[in-house]
mmCIF file of C-alpha atoms in Angstrom:
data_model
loop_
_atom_site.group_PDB
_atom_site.id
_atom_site.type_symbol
_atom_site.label_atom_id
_atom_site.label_comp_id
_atom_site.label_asym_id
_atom_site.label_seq_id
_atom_site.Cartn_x
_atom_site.Cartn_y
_atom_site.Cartn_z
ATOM 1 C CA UNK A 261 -19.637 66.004 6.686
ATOM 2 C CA UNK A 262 -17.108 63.677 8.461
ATOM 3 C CA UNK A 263 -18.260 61.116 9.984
ATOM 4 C CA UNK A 264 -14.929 59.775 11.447
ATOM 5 C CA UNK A 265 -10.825 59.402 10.790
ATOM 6 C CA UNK A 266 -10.341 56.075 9.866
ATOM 7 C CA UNK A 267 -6.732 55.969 11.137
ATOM 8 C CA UNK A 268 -5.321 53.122 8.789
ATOM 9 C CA UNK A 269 -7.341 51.312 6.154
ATOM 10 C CA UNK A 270 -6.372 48.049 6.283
ATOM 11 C CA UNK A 271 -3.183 47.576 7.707
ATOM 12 C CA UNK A 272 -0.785 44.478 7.281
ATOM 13 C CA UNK A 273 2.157 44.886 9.099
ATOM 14 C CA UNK A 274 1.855 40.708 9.023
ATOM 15 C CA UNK A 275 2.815 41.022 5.339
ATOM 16 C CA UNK A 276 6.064 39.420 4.308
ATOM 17 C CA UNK A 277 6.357 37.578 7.170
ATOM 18 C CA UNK A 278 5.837 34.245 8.605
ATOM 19 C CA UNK A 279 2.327 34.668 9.915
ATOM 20 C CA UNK A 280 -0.347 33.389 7.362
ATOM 21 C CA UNK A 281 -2.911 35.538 6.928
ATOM 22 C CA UNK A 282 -6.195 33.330 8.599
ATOM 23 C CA UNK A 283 -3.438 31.240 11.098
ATOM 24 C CA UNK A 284 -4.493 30.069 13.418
ATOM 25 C CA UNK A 285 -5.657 32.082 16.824
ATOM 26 C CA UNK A 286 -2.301 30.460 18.950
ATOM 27 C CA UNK A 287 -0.189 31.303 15.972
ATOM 28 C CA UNK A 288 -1.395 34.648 15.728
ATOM 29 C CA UNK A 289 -0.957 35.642 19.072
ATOM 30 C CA UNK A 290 2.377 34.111 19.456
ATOM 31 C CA UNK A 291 3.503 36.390 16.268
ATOM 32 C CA UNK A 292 1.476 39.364 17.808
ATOM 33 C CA UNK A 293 3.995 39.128 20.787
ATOM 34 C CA UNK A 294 6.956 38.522 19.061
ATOM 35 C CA UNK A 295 6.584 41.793 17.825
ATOM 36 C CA UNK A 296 5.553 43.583 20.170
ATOM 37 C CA UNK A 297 6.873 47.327 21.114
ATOM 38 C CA UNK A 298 8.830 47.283 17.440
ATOM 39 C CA UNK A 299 8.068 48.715 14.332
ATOM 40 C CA UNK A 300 6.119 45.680 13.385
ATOM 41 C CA UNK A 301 3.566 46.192 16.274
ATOM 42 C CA UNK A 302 0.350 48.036 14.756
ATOM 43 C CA UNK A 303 -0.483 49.809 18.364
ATOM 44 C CA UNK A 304 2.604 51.274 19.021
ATOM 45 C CA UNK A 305 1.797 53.086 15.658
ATOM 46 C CA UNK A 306 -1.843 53.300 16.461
ATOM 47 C CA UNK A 307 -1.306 54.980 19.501
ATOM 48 C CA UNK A 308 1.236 57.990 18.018
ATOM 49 C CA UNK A 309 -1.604 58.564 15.192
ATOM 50 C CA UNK A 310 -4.084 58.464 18.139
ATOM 51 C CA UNK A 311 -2.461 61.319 20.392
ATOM 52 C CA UNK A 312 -1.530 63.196 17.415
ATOM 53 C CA UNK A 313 -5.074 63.556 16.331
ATOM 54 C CA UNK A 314 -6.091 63.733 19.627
ATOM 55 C CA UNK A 315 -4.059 66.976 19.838
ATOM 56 C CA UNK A 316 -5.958 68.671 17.795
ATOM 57 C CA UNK A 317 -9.089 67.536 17.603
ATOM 58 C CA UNK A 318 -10.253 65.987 20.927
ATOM 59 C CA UNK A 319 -14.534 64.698 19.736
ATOM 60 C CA UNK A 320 -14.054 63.133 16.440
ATOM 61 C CA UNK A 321 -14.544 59.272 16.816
ATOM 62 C CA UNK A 322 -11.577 57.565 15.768
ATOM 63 C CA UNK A 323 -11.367 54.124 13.266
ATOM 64 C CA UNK A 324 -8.815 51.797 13.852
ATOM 65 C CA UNK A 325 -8.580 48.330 11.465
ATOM 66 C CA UNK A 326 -6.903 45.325 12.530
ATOM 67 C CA UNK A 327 -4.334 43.817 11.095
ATOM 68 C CA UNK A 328 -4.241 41.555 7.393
ATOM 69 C CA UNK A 329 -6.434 43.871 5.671
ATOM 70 C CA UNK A 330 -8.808 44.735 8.748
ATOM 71 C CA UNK A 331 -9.315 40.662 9.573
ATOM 72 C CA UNK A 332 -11.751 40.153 12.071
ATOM 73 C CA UNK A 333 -9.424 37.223 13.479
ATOM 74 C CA UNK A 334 -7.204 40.512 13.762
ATOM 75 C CA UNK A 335 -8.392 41.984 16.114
ATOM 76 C CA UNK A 336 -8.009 40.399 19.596
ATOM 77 C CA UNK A 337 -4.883 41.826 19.537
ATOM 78 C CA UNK A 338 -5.848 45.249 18.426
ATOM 79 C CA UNK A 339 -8.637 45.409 21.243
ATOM 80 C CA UNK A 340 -6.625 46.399 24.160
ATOM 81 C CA UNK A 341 -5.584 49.309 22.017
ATOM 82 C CA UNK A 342 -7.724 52.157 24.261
ATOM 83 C CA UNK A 343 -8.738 55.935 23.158
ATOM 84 C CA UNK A 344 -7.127 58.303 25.990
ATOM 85 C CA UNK A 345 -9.645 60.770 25.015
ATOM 86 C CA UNK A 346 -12.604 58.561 26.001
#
C-alpha cells in the first residue's frame, strides 16, 4: 500500500556551490534568489514532477524535501511551492 510519492529524497541542488549547508537564514535566501527560475532552483523542478504526476494520478498526496538533504532551515524557500491539485 502507498502511502505517498515522495518526489525527491533529499535534494541538494546547494551542493558544490557557495552556500554552506546550515548558512545562515539571509545567506540562504539571498542564494535561493540568485537562482531562481534556472536549473539550480528546486521548484522549477518540483513543479514539472508535480504536474506530471498530477497527470496521471490526481489523489495521491505528494512529498516534497527541501533542499541540503531535506534541511528544515530549507524549507522557507520550498514553502511557497503549492499543489495545483489541492
Amino acid at each position: 500500500m502507498l502511502a505517498a510519492y515522495n518526489l525527491i529524497n533529499e535534494p541538494a541542488s546547494e551542493y558544490g556551490t557557495t552556500l554552506a549547508e546550515h548558512a545562515p537564514r539571509a545567506a540562504m535566501q539571498q542564494w535561493y534568489a540568485s537562482v531562481e527560475d534556472g536549473p539550480r532552483d528546486l521548484r522549477v523542478l518540483s513543479r514539472r514532477l508535480i504536474a506530471s504526476v498530477r497527470a496521471v494520478d490526481a489523489d495521491m498526496p505528494l512529498m516534497l524535501d527541501a533542499g541540503w538533504y531535506a534541511a528544515a532551515d530549507a524549507f522557507d524557500y520550498l514553502q511557497r511551492l503549492r499543489d495545483g491539485a489541492r
